[in-house]
Amino acid sequence: MRIPISRFHGRSRVCLTGVLTGLLLILSSPPAVPRPAGGAPERGSAYMGIGVLAHDGDTGTRPPDARASQTEGVDVSSHQGDVDWQTLWDSGTKWAYTKATEGTYYTNPYFTQQYDGSYGIGMVRGAYHFATPDTTGGAAQADWFVDHGGGWSDDGRTLPGALDIEWNPYGDDCYGKSQSGMVSWIRAFLDRYKERTGRDAVIYTATSWWTECTGDYAGFAADNPLWIARYASTAGVLPSGWTAYTMWQYTSNGPTVGDHDRFNGSQDGLREFAGDPSAKVEG
């Protein structure tokens, strides 16, 4: 028996629609992210300093109080949840960085409370990006960062974005890159961030990681401020090229949020660094 072709027209349209919808979903999906190695944390859960204790340790000693010459700050991520900014402000904390993004696949669900909350209490604030050079290129990650909270505004209260480039919590310490490959990746991120915002990004790292994974490259020191990570009484030896740090993460066991930092200057110097032309630093 011959079956009329017209009986299949409706089904053909349904099947074709389903195929097209599936193709659109595939094309619009973000790039696949490599799964963490066995026992590694979930992608997106990394935070500033995640590898410092494991690789560099903690001497158990803290630097002397230097608030007359240095300004106390904190860095936070989704691990802290909603932050008690009032308590931090009352204890003398005057600036904060919030994790905004990781790779090109993650945004911090607490970003608004943390980023806007610190600003609302009176702090100078900024955002940072946790780099994953094994997933996507540096320029792509800079775009993701800027598009999801990592931009900069010339209001005297917003710090330039920071690139958190350190040990890979999900696998190989250097993300499977050669030293020259890592330098190229970092340069691509920094160049795109500068192109998008007009500011040079801060580089957060530890000297031991920088030496191992970039060959102690000195070429970024002229333009990019250094945020050094070391849990000790001094910041120790800095990566090549930098003669001083701009910020120092000195502990992961501070009050209220754990990760505490120092800006290497006064509050006026901090505002000047943020971009406030009315803030002048003497001397």
Short mmCIF file of C-alpha atoms in Angstrom, two decimals:
data_model
loop_
_atom_site.label_atom_id
_atom_site.label_comp_id
_atom_site.label_asym_id
_atom_site.label_seq_id
_atom_site.Cartn_x
_atom_site.Cartn_y
_atom_site.Cartn_z
CA MET A 1 0.00 0.00 0.00
CA ARG A 2 1.35 3.40 -0.89
CA ILE A 3 1.32 5.92 1.92
CA PRO A 4 0.82 9.58 0.94
CA ILE A 5 3.86 11.74 1.56
CA SER A 6 1.64 14.38 3.10
CA ARG A 7 1.19 12.17 6.14
CA PHE A 8 4.84 12.80 7.08
CA HIS A 9 4.96 16.56 6.58
CA GLY A 10 3.96 17.40 10.14
CA ARG A 11 6.41 14.94 11.63
CA SER A 12 9.18 16.20 9.36
CA ARG A 13 8.66 19.76 10.54
CA VAL A 14 8.69 18.64 14.20
CA CYS A 15 11.88 16.62 13.72
CA LEU A 16 13.60 19.44 11.83
CA THR A 17 12.62 21.94 14.52
CA GLY A 18 14.04 19.65 17.19
CA VAL A 19 17.33 19.24 15.34
CA LEU A 20 17.70 23.00 14.80
CA THR A 21 16.90 23.70 18.47
CA GLY A 22 19.53 21.21 19.55
CA LEU A 23 22.13 22.77 17.28
CA LEU A 24 21.37 26.23 18.63
CA LEU A 25 21.78 25.00 22.20
CA ILE A 26 25.13 23.45 21.36
CA LEU A 27 26.38 26.58 19.59
CA SER A 28 25.24 28.89 22.41
CA SER A 29 26.70 26.78 25.24
CA PRO A 30 29.91 27.98 26.94
CA PRO A 31 33.09 26.11 26.06
CA ALA A 32 33.55 22.84 27.90
CA VAL A 33 35.57 23.18 31.11
CA PRO A 34 38.00 20.36 31.96
CA ARG A 35 36.91 18.40 34.99
CA PRO A 36 39.09 18.71 38.11
CA ALA A 37 41.58 15.94 38.78
CA GLY A 38 40.60 13.33 41.34
CA GLY A 39 40.16 14.88 44.76
CA ALA A 40 40.37 18.46 43.45
CA PRO A 41 37.75 21.04 44.44
CA GLU A 42 34.87 21.91 42.14
CA ARG A 43 35.56 24.40 39.37
CA GLY A 44 34.61 27.89 40.52
CA SER A 45 35.50 27.32 44.17
CA ALA A 46 39.05 28.69 44.02
CA TYR A 47 39.91 31.79 46.02
CA MET A 48 42.82 34.16 46.47
CA GLY A 49 45.62 32.32 48.25
CA ILE A 50 44.18 28.83 47.83
CA GLY A 51 47.66 27.40 47.33
CA VAL A 52 49.70 29.58 49.67
CA LEU A 53 49.37 27.43 52.79
CA ALA A 54 49.93 24.19 50.90
CA HIS A 55 53.01 25.37 49.02
CA ASP A 56 54.61 28.15 51.08
CA GLY A 57 53.18 27.44 54.53
CA ASP A 58 52.51 29.85 57.38
CA THR A 59 55.32 30.91 59.70
CA GLY A 60 52.84 31.56 62.49
CA THR A 61 54.19 35.08 62.99
CA ARG A 62 52.43 38.26 61.99
CA PRO A 63 53.91 41.61 61.00
CA PRO A 64 53.82 44.36 63.61
CA ASP A 65 50.95 46.82 63.48
CA ALA A 66 51.85 49.42 60.87
CA ARG A 67 48.53 51.22 60.37
CA ALA A 68 50.19 54.61 60.52
CA SER A 69 52.02 53.81 57.28
CA GLN A 70 49.97 50.95 55.80
CA THR A 71 46.24 50.54 55.34
CA GLU A 72 44.37 47.39 56.33
CA GLY A 73 42.29 45.51 53.76
CA VAL A 74 40.59 42.17 53.12
CA ASP A 75 39.86 39.90 50.17
CA VAL A 76 36.68 37.82 49.98
CA SER A 77 34.98 35.26 47.75
CA SER A 78 31.89 33.06 47.88
CA HIS A 79 33.48 31.17 50.79
CA GLN A 80 32.67 34.10 53.10
CA GLY A 81 29.04 34.42 51.96
CA ASP A 82 27.42 37.63 53.18
CA VAL A 83 30.17 39.68 54.84
CA ASP A 84 29.79 41.72 58.03
CA TRP A 85 31.22 44.91 56.57
CA GLN A 86 30.30 47.06 59.58
CA THR A 87 32.44 44.95 61.92
CA LEU A 88 35.37 45.09 59.52
CA TRP A 89 35.04 48.85 59.10
CA ASP A 90 34.87 49.40 62.86
CA SER A 91 38.03 47.31 63.30
CA GLY A 92 40.00 49.56 60.92
CA THR A 93 39.66 47.76 57.61
CA LYS A 94 39.45 50.39 54.87
CA TRP A 95 39.62 48.51 51.56
CA ALA A 96 38.44 45.24 50.06
CA TYR A 97 38.72 43.09 46.97
CA THR A 98 35.92 40.71 45.97
CA LYS A 99 36.26 37.71 43.68
CA ALA A 100 34.13 38.45 40.64
CA THR A 101 34.97 35.67 38.21
CA GLU A 102 36.97 32.55 37.40
CA GLY A 103 37.91 31.33 33.95
CA THR A 104 35.06 32.06 31.55
CA TYR A 105 32.60 29.84 33.39
CA TYR A 106 32.03 31.26 36.87
CA THR A 107 30.67 34.38 38.57
CA ASN A 108 30.51 34.86 42.34
CA PRO A 109 26.86 34.61 43.55
CA TYR A 110 27.71 36.85 46.53
CA PHE A 111 29.40 39.50 44.43
CA THR A 112 26.74 42.21 44.84
CA GLN A 113 26.59 41.97 48.64
CA GLN A 114 30.36 41.90 48.92
CA TYR A 115 31.35 44.44 46.26
CA ASP A 116 28.56 46.94 46.87
CA GLY A 117 28.47 46.28 50.61
CA SER A 118 32.09 47.25 51.14
CA TYR A 119 31.57 50.39 49.06
CA GLY A 120 28.42 51.28 50.98
CA ILE A 121 30.17 51.13 54.34
CA GLY A 122 32.84 53.56 53.10
CA MET A 123 35.63 51.33 51.87
CA VAL A 124 37.64 51.63 48.71
CA ARG A 125 36.87 48.43 46.81
CA GLY A 126 37.98 46.38 43.81
CA ALA A 127 37.33 43.07 42.08
CA TYR A 128 39.61 40.16 41.23
CA HIS A 129 39.65 37.35 38.69
CA PHE A 130 40.94 33.84 39.44
CA ALA A 131 42.89 32.83 36.36
CA THR A 132 42.63 29.37 34.83
CA PRO A 133 45.04 29.46 31.89
CA ASP A 134 44.26 25.83 31.03
CA THR A 135 40.65 26.56 30.03
CA THR A 136 40.57 29.65 27.78
CA GLY A 137 42.87 32.41 26.56
CA GLY A 138 43.97 35.43 28.56
CA ALA A 139 42.06 37.97 26.47
CA ALA A 140 38.85 35.94 26.72
CA GLN A 141 39.15 35.77 30.50
CA ALA A 142 39.82 39.51 30.73
CA ASP A 143 36.64 40.14 28.75
CA TRP A 144 34.66 37.79 31.02
CA PHE A 145 36.04 39.61 34.06
CA VAL A 146 35.24 43.11 32.80
CA ASP A 147 31.78 42.04 31.65
CA HIS A 148 30.94 40.55 35.06
CA GLY A 149 32.01 43.14 37.62
CA GLY A 150 35.72 43.61 37.01
CA GLY A 151 35.61 47.02 35.37
CA TRP A 152 36.98 50.24 36.77
CA SER A 153 35.49 53.70 37.32
CA ASP A 154 37.32 56.93 38.04
CA ASP A 155 35.44 57.72 41.25
CA GLY A 156 38.30 57.57 43.75
CA ARG A 157 36.68 54.58 45.44
CA THR A 158 37.22 51.80 42.88
CA LEU A 159 40.55 49.97 42.71
CA PRO A 160 41.88 48.56 39.44
CA GLY A 161 41.04 44.93 38.77
CA ALA A 162 43.39 42.25 40.06
CA LEU A 163 44.56 39.10 38.28
CA ASP A 164 44.91 36.24 40.78
CA ILE A 165 47.53 34.04 39.10
CA GLU A 166 48.80 31.27 41.37
CA TRP A 167 48.78 27.51 41.92
CA ASN A 168 46.18 25.54 40.03
CA PRO A 169 43.88 23.89 42.58
CA TYR A 170 42.40 21.65 39.88
CA GLY A 171 45.55 20.08 38.47
CA ASP A 172 49.09 20.88 37.32
CA ASP A 173 50.57 23.84 39.25
CA CYS A 174 51.42 25.74 36.07
CA TYR A 175 48.23 24.79 34.21
CA GLY A 176 50.19 22.67 31.75
CA LYS A 177 51.98 25.69 30.30
CA SER A 178 55.64 26.33 29.68
CA GLN A 179 57.17 29.40 31.32
CA SER A 180 57.06 31.36 28.08
CA GLY A 181 53.51 30.16 27.43
CA MET A 182 52.43 31.38 30.86
CA VAL A 183 54.03 34.79 30.28
CA SER A 184 52.18 35.08 26.97
CA TRP A 185 48.88 34.14 28.60
CA ILE A 186 49.34 36.74 31.36
CA ARG A 187 50.31 39.39 28.83
CA ALA A 188 47.17 38.71 26.78
CA PHE A 189 45.02 39.16 29.90
CA LEU A 190 46.76 42.35 31.00
CA ASP A 191 46.72 43.92 27.54
CA ARG A 192 43.00 43.28 27.08
CA TYR A 193 42.17 44.56 30.56
CA LYS A 194 44.09 47.78 29.89
CA GLU A 195 42.36 48.12 26.51
CA ARG A 196 38.92 47.69 28.08
CA THR A 197 39.35 49.83 31.22
CA GLY A 198 42.26 52.21 30.73
CA ARG A 199 43.93 50.87 33.88
CA ASP A 200 46.79 48.45 34.40
CA ALA A 201 45.61 45.45 36.38
CA VAL A 202 47.17 44.43 39.67
CA ILE A 203 49.01 41.09 39.68
CA TYR A 204 48.41 38.90 42.74
CA THR A 205 50.90 36.05 43.08
CA ALA A 206 53.50 34.36 45.28
CA THR A 207 57.21 34.55 44.52
CA SER A 208 57.66 30.76 44.54
CA TRP A 209 54.85 30.20 42.01
CA TRP A 210 56.02 33.10 39.83
CA THR A 211 59.55 31.71 39.76
CA GLU A 212 58.42 28.19 38.88
CA CYS A 213 55.76 29.03 36.33
CA THR A 214 57.05 32.19 34.60
CA GLY A 215 60.80 31.73 35.09
CA ASP A 216 60.75 34.77 37.41
CA TYR A 217 59.80 37.02 34.51
CA ALA A 218 60.45 40.71 35.22
CA GLY A 219 58.67 42.32 32.30
CA PHE A 220 55.39 43.28 33.98
CA ALA A 221 56.87 45.18 36.92
CA ALA A 222 57.08 48.54 35.16
CA ASP A 223 53.31 48.83 34.66
CA ASN A 224 51.47 46.35 36.86
CA PRO A 225 51.30 46.81 40.64
CA LEU A 226 52.28 43.76 42.70
CA TRP A 227 50.07 42.12 45.31
CA ILE A 228 52.33 39.63 47.05
CA ALA A 229 51.08 36.61 49.01
CA ARG A 230 53.15 35.46 52.00
CA TYR A 231 51.93 34.47 55.46
CA ALA A 232 54.83 35.65 57.59
CA SER A 233 56.20 38.64 59.48
CA THR A 234 57.65 40.11 56.28
CA ALA A 235 56.71 39.95 52.61
CA GLY A 236 60.04 38.32 51.84
CA VAL A 237 61.80 38.27 48.48
CA LEU A 238 59.66 39.73 45.68
CA PRO A 239 59.48 38.48 42.10
CA SER A 240 62.06 39.95 39.72
CA GLY A 241 61.47 43.49 38.53
CA TRP A 242 59.43 44.68 41.49
CA THR A 243 61.31 46.62 44.13
CA ALA A 244 58.27 47.06 46.37
CA TYR A 245 54.81 45.60 46.75
CA THR A 246 51.63 47.65 46.47
CA MET A 247 49.60 45.17 48.52
CA TRP A 248 50.48 42.21 50.71
CA GLN A 249 48.22 39.34 51.74
CA TYR A 250 49.86 38.53 55.07
CA THR A 251 47.43 36.05 56.68
CA SER A 252 44.53 33.73 56.02
CA ASN A 253 43.54 33.74 59.70
CA GLY A 254 42.58 37.34 60.35
CA PRO A 255 39.42 38.48 62.15
CA THR A 256 35.93 38.27 60.61
CA VAL A 257 36.83 37.03 57.11
CA GLY A 258 40.25 35.35 57.40
CA ASP A 259 42.20 36.81 54.48
CA HIS A 260 43.73 40.13 55.50
CA ASP A 261 46.00 42.41 53.52
CA ARG A 262 47.93 45.64 53.72
CA PHE A 263 48.17 48.46 51.22
CA ASN A 264 51.69 49.84 51.23
CA GLY A 265 50.65 53.40 52.01
CA SER A 266 48.24 55.64 53.87
CA GLN A 267 44.50 56.00 53.26
CA ASP A 268 45.21 59.07 51.15
CA GLY A 269 47.69 57.01 49.15
CA LEU A 270 45.05 54.32 48.73
CA ARG A 271 42.55 56.83 47.34
CA GLU A 272 45.21 58.21 45.03
CA PHE A 273 45.93 54.70 43.78
CA ALA A 274 42.21 54.17 43.20
CA GLY A 275 42.24 57.23 40.96
CA ASP A 276 41.12 60.15 43.06
CA PRO A 277 43.09 63.20 41.79
CA SER A 278 42.26 65.17 44.95
CA ALA A 279 44.16 62.70 47.14
CA LYS A 280 47.77 63.76 47.46
CA VAL A 281 50.49 61.79 49.18
CA GLU A 282 53.23 63.82 50.78
CA GLY A 283 56.85 62.81 50.78
#
